[in-house]
Amino acid sequence: MPTHIDRVDAKGPLHGGGNILIVDDNPQNLRLLITILSAEGHKVRPAPSGAIALESAFSTVPDLVLLDIMMPEMDGYAVCQQLKAHEETQSVPILFISALDNIDEKLKAFEMGGVDYITKPFQPKEIIARINTHLSLRNVQKRLEHEVAMRTASEKMLHELTQKYDLILSAAAEGILGIDKQCAYSFVNPAAAAMLGYEPSELTGSACAAIWHPEYEKRLPFFDDPTATVDMKPIPDCLTKGCSCSDCPVHSSLKQGDVVRQKEGRLWRKDGSSFDAEFVSSPIMVEGKVEGAVMVFSDITERKRMEKKLKQLAHEDALTGVSNRRAFLERAEEEINRTKRYGHPAAFLMMDIDHFKRINDSYGHHAGDEVLKSVSRVCLDALRINDLFGRIGGEEFAALLPETSNEQAKLAADRIRIAIETASCPVDGETILCTMSIGIAMVQPQNEKSTRLEELMKAADDALYTAKSDGRNCVRVAST
């Protein structure tokens, strides 16, 4: 979290390029990555060894680290471990780059704290796309941390200056409303008036409960004539003569001297629209007696939008829109535990597009991306609504089929295989066809080994390799 909130760049690391540290003992790889990333506007710092990388990272914290695994003296895992142990660098995203392509190495990379794994030889467009995705995530994270720091600072300022609210009125960006003992506005700062769509003079002296009353959103219970239009409905006494409802935040502050914090609520504007808000209602105490209350609020619509976007970025594959590796494996782990608990069978599928490199080489990476999106849609259509599906990496996908026997799993996998084989993907006037090989491993609740996710993935991956060896475009089941 930043120590000086006024110095945080709200536009984040993507504004003007990111600060990227590349760690690789191969000079040729360093030169290639420097050329690729510099052309995209990123500031690149090379480090030919783990020790130099740590010194560089601790000296100037990067926005992102590209980290090779196989290096002399200190390998990439050791470098990652030290970066994650250091407070200033523990949140920096680390993307492993390696020629190692087995599942154990990939799992270890993610267990050590890596956010992605790129296999050599890599494609420049893939490197750029993955880096930009993780820099975007880092950007959103920094903006959220910045907002939290600002709100914490604002609450502290309000606590210290409760008796000097005239100064706060002219300085604060948050909405600040003063309320007297009769539940009418005693002061309104410009930010509050602007967010609520009023002139300050329109609010001062008027009853205030209508803006945040917890029952106001329901509306109908307040009105004598439920058939009347909204414009015809009278304002109830509760909103004109002061609120006496026990669950109203201002009532709690005025009558009981409580400080009420609501992280997510709704406030209502003059035009009848509403917005997501966070607010704090505090009593104004004079010589031990409650003489009024003050409400401080913020419009959190943008924050909620960013949180939703962050959640989406964290759980969805940026290209295909299906679950990404992390999200799929988390959900698969939960489903396997449920399967084990209730003793029901399930099937784990590893799926790989056959000769995908040929598609990229023949039609270009844009066409390859379209094929990946097309295959994702076909797989989703062929699966049941309760089946889990995600992109594991590159052209590899996985699925977990709950309540599925061995025979049912083979039928489902063959249904997917045939659907892929018969589907076509039109790209720029060309029709691209592809096939898929599938490996199946069964989740057997009575077999402890088969209920461990890493064992399931390995077994399904071995079966997938067998399908590839047997000529591709086929389904093979791991031996139990």
Steps between C-alpha positions, in 0.01 A plus 500: 500500500642844414634710788431832325154476346531829314788360291321194358456509121130424453565394141727222621800325341348472152506878461825550308595132524586272787830459686594137426789302647619210277707228669675254267859373481475464121617825332312415179171466691565829680566685175188354336272589792650848532432562130140371519401686816683825428312522169176489702608800707605310813805589705710183515772410750705186423653281772725209393492327841276453803726702731506799263123472457438521875734798538324679213148420627570611856666819375212601268185292528382393150140480380554144375771232491572256213695223673687208343502178706821325396793720609835419666567573868145621573206367296176684429311331783751631756481851354119489510505382861718791610291755308181369663666512845591869459222742599565749219508238223257233623209635295698542174364254238755237394473325162719192468663431162652158449570224253366257761153393390396229745207542733704465820723795411196709409324415827814582698523838326147589605552365852804727539284803421527538123196642323575349160726249324630551146671213321803554278521550211248778553307710254547880518125569480433254780766662720356847434139390561579326827716784629233760417234288675701473820604865489130588472423286805785666688370840391150430637648364823707817552198719433294309757783522755522871429128547558512304828790718618312818409186393683696398809669839501165679458342317795796586720476866399128503577558353847758769582295790364147414615468833685648695208267383221496839328858431389408147387208635294729699276779240473354149489430312179252271679142607559451641851158568647433659838171402666335673796301339780176537298650293215536798266812608314709754688777511238577348161839505336534560122603139428188364671270740314660411166474125554135531608405736218397796721615852567624523864226759572230251395606254767594721794213501752299227325421151629773259405385140539377463141855490365611186685196360682534119495134457401494767230605267221184291558285818487154340500468440879527876552207597282125494560412443135715224345326548162624859466799581281831582664451875432153494662601317816520717814815524710439307826532660843805283564686693231376851588486509880813303580581133500426281802575161346745300710691369197569846354872590537432866586239403760759274666750787513252764621309292754761250619830671424614214276756514223344311210715384209344360186745386235234440236170685491290713268439873499230678302544805281257785440392352165398169663802301383728328747867405525720262697651672800717440802423717799570560867250664737654640820349696790614857569572508873508820704581461871397136489165562331392426144433830325475367147661260258728510200484268203799451272436311178669406175367390165649150458343425161838509326666296772235229470545502124876459541451221756274319256753548222783382724306189594428436135865543403609275786266215405454515124738415218554831321473350150219244521294626795493154664650431843875557512740249648484630856121530512444160342739322735346668805148396397621152402658457844170592665303262278743212559469551877120493467524184290721338761267603783187353339667202334388585146710438188634777276727531199793733429573577133819645353447623141747627244444636148690284251773664290413844632845631405422422137191721521707789634773443242256464207240764580665727758452555872180697450345191341639289784327725751171466312537121503558505877185707549301274267619183676407650837145568381461154349623334820264704716207409275591131521532499881226503761416812698654357819824388332812709562709617205806720464804586295813363667748667267579537131281259305432280805162484675360301792158397625363338815177304459320436834271198550658327201589132461781362286269420209321834524836679501609323180171588333529863609862525386417344164208741464740790550755349262241452224359849555849649456570285194175601326513868594659758275656833582474767227784753516558768237334298226675177597327203665725340759438146623664336798482192721557436868661221704357429844634314804268389784578424864221380727438642848433196716403603857621169645845554347687769694754554220227570244351776716817710497486765231866482404477121458184534290664756273806282455292191423279687252808660344660155457180375334505808275857420401389146413221643282757714320727197450208295366444737211316796662127584468414228748412441866706295743428412864771479764548157653369473856 
